Coordinates of N, CA, C and O in Angstrom, one line a residue:
X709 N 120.4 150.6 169.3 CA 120.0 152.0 169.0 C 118.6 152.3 169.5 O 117.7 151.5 169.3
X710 N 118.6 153.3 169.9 CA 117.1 153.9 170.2 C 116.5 154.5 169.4 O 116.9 155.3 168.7
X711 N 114.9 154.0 169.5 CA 114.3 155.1 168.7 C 114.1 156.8 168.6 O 114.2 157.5 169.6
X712 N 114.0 157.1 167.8 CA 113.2 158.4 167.7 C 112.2 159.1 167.5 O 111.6 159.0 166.4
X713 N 111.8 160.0 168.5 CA 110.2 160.1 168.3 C 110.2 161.3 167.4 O 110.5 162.4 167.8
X714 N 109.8 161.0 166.3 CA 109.0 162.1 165.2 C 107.7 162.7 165.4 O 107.3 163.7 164.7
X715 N 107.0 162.1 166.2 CA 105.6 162.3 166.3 C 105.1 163.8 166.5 O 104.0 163.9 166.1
X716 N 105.8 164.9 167.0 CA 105.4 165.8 166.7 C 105.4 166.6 165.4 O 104.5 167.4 165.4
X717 N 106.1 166.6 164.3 CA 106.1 166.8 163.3 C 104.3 165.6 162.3 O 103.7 166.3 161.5
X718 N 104.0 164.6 162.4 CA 103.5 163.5 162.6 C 101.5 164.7 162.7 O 100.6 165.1 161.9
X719 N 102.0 164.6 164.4 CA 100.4 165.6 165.1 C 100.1 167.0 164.0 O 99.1 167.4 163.4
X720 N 101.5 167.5 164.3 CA 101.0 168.9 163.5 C 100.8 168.9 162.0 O 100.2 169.9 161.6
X721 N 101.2 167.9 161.0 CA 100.8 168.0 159.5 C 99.3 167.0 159.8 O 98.3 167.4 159.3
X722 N 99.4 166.3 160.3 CA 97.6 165.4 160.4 C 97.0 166.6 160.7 O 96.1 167.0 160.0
X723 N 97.5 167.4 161.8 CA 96.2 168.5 162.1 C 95.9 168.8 160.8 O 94.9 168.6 160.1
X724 N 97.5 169.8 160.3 CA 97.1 170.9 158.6 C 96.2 169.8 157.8 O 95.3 170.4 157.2
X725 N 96.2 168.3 157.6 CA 95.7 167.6 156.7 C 94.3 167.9 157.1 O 93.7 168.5 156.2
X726 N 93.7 167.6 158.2 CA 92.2 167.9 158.6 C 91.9 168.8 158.5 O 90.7 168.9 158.3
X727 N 92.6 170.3 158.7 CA 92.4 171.5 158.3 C 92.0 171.8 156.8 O 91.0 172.5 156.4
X728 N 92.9 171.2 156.2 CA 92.7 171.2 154.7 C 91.6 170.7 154.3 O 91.0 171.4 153.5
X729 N 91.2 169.8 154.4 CA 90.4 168.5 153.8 C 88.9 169.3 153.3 O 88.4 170.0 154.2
X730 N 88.3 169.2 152.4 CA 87.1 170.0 151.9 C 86.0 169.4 152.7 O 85.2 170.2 153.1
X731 N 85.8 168.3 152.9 CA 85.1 167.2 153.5 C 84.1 168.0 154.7 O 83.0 168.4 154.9
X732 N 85.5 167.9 155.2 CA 86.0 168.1 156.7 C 85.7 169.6 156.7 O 84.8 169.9 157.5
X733 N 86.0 170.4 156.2 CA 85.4 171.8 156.4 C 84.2 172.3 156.1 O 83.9 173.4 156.5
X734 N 83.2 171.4 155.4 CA 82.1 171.7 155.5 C 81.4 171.2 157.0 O 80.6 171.8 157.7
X735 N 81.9 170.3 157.1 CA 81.4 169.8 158.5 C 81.7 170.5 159.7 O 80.9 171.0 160.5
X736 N 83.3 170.4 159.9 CA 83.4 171.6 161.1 C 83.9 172.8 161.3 O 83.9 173.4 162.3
X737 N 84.4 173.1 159.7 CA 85.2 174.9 159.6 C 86.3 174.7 159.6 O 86.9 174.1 158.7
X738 N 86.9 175.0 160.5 CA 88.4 175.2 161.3 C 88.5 174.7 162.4 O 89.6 174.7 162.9
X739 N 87.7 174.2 162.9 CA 87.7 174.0 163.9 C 88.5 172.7 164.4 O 87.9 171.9 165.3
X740 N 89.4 172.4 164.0 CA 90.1 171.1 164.4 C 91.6 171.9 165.5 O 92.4 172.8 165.3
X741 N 91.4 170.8 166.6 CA 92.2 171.3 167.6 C 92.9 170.3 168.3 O 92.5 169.1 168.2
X742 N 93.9 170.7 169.0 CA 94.8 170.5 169.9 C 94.3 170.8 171.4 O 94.7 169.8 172.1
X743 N 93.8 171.7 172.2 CA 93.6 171.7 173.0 C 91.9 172.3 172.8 O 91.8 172.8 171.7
X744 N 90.7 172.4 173.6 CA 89.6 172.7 173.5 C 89.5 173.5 174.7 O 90.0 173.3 175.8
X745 N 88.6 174.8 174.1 CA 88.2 175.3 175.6 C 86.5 175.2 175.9 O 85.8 175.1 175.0
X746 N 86.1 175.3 177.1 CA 85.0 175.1 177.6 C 83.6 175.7 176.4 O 82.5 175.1 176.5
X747 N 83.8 176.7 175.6 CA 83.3 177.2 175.6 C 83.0 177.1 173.8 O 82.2 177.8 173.0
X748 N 84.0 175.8 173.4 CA 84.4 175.4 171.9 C 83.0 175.4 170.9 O 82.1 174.8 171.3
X749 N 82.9 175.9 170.0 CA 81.8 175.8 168.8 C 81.5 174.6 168.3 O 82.0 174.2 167.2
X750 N 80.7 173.9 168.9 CA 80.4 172.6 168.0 C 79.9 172.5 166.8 O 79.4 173.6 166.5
X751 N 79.7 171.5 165.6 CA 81.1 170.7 166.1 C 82.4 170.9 165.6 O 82.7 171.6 164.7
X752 N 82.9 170.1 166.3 CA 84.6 170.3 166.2 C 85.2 169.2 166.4 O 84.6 168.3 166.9
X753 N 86.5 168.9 166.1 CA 87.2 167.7 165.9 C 88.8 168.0 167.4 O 89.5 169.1 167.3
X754 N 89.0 167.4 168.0 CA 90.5 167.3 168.4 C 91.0 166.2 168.3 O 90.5 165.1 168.3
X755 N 92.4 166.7 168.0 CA 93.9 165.7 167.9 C 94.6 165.5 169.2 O 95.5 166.2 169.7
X756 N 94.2 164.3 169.8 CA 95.3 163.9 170.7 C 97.0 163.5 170.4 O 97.5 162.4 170.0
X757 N 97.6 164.3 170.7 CA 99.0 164.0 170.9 C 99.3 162.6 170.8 O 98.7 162.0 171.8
X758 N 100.0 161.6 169.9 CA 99.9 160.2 169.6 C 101.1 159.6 170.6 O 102.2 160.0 171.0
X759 N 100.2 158.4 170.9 CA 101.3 157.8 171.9 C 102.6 157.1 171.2 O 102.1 156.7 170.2
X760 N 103.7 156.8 171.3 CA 104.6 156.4 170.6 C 105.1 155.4 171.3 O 104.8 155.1 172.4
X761 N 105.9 154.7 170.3 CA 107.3 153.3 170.7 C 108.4 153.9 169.9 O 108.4 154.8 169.1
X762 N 109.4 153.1 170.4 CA 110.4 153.0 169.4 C 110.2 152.0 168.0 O 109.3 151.2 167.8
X763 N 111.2 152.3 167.2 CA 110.7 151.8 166.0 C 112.1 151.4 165.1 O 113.0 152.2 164.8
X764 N 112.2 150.4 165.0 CA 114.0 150.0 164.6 C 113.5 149.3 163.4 O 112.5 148.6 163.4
X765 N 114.4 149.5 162.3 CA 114.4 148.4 161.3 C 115.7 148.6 160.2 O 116.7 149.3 160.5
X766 N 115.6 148.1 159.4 CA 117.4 147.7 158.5 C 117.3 149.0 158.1 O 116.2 149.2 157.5
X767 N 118.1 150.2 158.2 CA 118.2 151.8 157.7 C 117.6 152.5 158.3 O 118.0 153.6 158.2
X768 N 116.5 152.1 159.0 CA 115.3 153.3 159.6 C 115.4 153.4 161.0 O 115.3 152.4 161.6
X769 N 115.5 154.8 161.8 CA 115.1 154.7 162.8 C 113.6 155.9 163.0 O 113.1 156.6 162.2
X770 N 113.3 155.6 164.0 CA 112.1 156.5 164.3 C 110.7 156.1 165.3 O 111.2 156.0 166.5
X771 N 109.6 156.0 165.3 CA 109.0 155.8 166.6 C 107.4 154.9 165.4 O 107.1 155.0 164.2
X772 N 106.9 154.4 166.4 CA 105.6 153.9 165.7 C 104.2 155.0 166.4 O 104.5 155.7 167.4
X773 N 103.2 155.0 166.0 CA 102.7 156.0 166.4 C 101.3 155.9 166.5 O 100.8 155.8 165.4
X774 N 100.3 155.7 167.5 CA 99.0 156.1 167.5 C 98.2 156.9 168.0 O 97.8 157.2 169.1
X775 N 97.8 157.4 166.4 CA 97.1 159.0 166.3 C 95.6 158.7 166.9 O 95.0 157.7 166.7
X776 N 94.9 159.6 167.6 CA 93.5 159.7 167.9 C 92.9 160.8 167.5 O 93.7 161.7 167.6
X777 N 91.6 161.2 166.8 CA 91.4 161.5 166.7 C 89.9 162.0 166.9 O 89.2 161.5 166.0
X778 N 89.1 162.9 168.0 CA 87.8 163.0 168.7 C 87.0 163.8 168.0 O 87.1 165.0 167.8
X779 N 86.1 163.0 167.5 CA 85.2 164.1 167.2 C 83.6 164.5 168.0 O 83.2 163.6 168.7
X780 N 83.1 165.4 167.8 CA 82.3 166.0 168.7 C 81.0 166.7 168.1 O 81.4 167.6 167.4
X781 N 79.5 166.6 168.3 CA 78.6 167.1 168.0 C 77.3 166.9 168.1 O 76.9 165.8 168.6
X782 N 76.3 168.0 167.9 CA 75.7 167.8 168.9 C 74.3 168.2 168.1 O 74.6 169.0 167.3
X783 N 72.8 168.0 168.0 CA 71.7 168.4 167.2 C 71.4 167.5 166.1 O 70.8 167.9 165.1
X784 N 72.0 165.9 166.2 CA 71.7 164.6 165.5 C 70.9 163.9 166.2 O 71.4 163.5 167.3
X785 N 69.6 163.5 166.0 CA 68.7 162.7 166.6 C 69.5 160.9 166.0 O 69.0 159.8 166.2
X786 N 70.4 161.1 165.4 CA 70.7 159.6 165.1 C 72.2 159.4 164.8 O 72.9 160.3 164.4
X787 N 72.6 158.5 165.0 CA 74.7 158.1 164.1 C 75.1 159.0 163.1 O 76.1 159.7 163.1
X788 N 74.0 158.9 162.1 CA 74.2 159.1 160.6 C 75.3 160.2 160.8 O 76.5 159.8 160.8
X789 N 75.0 161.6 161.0 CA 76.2 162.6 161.0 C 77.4 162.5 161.3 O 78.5 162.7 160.7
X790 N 77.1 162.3 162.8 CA 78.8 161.5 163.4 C 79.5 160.6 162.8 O 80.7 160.7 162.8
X791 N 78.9 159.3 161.9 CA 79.1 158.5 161.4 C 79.6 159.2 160.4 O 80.6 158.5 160.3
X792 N 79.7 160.0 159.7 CA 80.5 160.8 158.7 C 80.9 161.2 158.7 O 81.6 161.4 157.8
X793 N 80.8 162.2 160.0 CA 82.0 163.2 160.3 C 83.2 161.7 160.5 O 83.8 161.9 159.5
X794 N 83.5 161.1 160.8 CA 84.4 160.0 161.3 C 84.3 159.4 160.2 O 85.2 158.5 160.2
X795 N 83.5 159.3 158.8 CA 84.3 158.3 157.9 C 85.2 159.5 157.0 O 86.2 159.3 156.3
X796 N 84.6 160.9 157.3 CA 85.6 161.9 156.6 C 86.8 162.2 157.4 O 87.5 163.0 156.8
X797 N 87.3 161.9 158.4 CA 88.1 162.1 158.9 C 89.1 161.0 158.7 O 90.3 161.2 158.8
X798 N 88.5 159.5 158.3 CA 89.2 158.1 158.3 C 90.1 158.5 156.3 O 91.1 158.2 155.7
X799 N 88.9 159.3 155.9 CA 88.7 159.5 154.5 C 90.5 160.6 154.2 O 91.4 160.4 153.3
X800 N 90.5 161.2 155.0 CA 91.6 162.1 155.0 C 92.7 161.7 155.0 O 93.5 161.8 154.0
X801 N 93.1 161.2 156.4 CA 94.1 160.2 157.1 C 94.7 159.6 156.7 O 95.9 159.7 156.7
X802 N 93.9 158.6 156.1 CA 94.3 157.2 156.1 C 95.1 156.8 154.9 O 94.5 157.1 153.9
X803 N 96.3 156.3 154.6 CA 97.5 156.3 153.8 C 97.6 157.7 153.3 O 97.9 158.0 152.2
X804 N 97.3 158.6 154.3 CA 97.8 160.2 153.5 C 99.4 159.9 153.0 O 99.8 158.8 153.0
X805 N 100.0 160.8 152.5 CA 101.2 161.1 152.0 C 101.5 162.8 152.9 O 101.1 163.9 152.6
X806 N 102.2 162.2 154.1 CA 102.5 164.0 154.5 C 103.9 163.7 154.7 O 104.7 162.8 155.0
X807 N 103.8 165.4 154.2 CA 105.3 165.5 154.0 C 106.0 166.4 156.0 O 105.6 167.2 156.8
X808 N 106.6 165.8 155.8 CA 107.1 166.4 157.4 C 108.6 166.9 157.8 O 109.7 166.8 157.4
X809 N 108.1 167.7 159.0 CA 109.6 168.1 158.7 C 111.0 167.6 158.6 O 111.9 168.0 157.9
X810 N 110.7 166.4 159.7 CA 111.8 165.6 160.0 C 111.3 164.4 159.8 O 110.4 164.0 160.5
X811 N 111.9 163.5 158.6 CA 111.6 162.0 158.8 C 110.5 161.7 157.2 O 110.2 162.5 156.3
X812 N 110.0 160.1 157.2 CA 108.7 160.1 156.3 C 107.9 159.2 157.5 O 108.2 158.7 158.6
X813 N 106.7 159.4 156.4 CA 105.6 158.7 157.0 C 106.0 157.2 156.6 O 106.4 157.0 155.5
X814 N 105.9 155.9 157.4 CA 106.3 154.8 156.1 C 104.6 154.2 155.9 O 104.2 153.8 154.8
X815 N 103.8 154.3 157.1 CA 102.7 154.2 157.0 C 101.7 154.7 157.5 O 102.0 154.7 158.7
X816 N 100.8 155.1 157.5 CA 99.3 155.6 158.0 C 98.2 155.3 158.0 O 97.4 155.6 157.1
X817 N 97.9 154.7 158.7 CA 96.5 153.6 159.0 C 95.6 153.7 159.7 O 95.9 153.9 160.8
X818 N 94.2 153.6 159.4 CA 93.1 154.1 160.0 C 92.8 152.4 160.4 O 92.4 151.7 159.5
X819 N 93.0 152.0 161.6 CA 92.6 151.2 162.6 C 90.9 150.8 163.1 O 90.0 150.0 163.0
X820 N 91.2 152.0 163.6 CA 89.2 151.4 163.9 C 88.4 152.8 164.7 O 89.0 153.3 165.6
X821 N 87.4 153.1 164.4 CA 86.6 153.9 164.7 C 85.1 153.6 166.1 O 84.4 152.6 166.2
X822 N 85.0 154.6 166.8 CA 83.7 154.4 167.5 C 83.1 155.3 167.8 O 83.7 156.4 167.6
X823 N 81.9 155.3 168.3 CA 81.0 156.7 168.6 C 80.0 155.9 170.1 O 79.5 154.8 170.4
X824 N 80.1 157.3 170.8 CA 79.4 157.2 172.0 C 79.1 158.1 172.5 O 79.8 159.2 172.7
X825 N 77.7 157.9 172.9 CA 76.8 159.5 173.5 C 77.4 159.6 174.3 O 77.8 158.8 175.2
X826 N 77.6 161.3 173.8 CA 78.0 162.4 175.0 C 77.0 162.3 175.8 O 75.9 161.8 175.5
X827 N 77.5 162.8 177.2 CA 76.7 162.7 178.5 C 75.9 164.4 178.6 O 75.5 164.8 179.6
X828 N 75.9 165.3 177.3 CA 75.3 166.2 177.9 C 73.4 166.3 177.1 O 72.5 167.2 177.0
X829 N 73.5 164.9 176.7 CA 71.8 164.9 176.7 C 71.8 163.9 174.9 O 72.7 163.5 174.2
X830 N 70.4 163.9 174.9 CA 70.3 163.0 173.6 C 70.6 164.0 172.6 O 70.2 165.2 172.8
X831 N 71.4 163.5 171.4 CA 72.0 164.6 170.3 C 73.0 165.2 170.4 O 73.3 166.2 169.8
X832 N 73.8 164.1 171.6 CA 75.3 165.2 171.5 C 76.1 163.4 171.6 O 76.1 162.6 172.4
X833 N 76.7 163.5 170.3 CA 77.6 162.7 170.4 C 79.3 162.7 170.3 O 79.7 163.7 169.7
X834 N 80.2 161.8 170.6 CA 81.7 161.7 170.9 C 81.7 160.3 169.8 O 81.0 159.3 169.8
X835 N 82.9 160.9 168.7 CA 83.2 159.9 167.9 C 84.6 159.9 168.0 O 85.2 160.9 168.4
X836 N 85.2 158.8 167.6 CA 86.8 158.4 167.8 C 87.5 157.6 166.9 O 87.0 156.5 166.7
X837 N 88.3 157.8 166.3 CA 89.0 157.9 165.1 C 90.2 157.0 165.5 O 91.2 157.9 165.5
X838 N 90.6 156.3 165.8 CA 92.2 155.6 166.0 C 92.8 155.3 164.2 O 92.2 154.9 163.2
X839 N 94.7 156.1 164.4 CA 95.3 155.2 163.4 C 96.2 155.4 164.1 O 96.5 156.2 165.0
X840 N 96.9 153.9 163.3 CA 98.4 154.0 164.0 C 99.8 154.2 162.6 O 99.4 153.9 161.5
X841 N 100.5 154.4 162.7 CA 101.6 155.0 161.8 C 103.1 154.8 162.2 O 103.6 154.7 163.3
X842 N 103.7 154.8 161.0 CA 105.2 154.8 161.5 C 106.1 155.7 160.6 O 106.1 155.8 159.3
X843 N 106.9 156.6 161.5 CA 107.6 157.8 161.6 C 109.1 157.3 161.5 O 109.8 157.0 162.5
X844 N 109.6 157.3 160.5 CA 111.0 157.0 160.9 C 112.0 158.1 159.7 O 111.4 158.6 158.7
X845 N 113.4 158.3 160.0 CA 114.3 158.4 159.3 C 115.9 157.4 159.0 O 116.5 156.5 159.5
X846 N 116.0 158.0 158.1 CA 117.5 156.4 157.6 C 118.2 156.9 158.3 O 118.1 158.1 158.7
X847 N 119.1 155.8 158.7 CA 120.4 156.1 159.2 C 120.9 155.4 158.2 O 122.2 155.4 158.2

């Protein structure tokens, strides 16, 4: 049997979760996205679409799943801020309980984090949030 990819249900409640998060809203508003345009209000957070596998086990089918998540900002002469925008984002995430349309979460895991200057001058940094998860329903 093959798996099934849930992961869209998966991207869009992580988003509403980061949306929600009080943390997280002081730091970037609303601003957590899916696609960015040129012209985006820093800072801001986007969600990469998670890459998936199949996922088989005794009752369950569904897909395994690694979520990314970018964060972006710029008027820190040092880590410290970035560094917390990304432990608030890890803070959100990580064993959430989201409820989804199709399927459960069976896990959610904040894997490992990094940060690296952005290329448009000193004070603009790119932080990155990896978890990986598994999306399945019973058969």
């Amino acid at each position: 049997m093959a798996g099934l990819d849930l992961s869209p249900g998966l991207l869009r409640m992580a988003r509403e979760r980061l949306l929600a998060d009080p943390a997280l809203r002081g730091l970037v508003g609303g601003r957590v996205r899916e696609v960015v345009g040129a012209r985006e209000e820093w800072p801001f957070l986007r969600v990469d679409p998670p890459e998936v596998g199949p996922y088989e086990a005794q009752g369950w089918r569904g897909c395994t799943c690694r979520l990314t998540v970018h964060a972006f900002l710029r008027g820190a002469r040092g880590l410290g801020p970035v560094q917390e925008l990304l432990a608030a984002v890890a803070a959100a995430l990580d064993e959430a309980d989201l409820a989804l349309p199709r399927g459960e979460v069976l896990w959610l895991s904040h894997e490992r984090s990094l940060v690296l200057p952005e290329p448009l001058g000193p004070g603009s940094w790119h932080g990155v949030a990896r978890f990986g998860a598994v999306v399945a329903e019973t058969t």
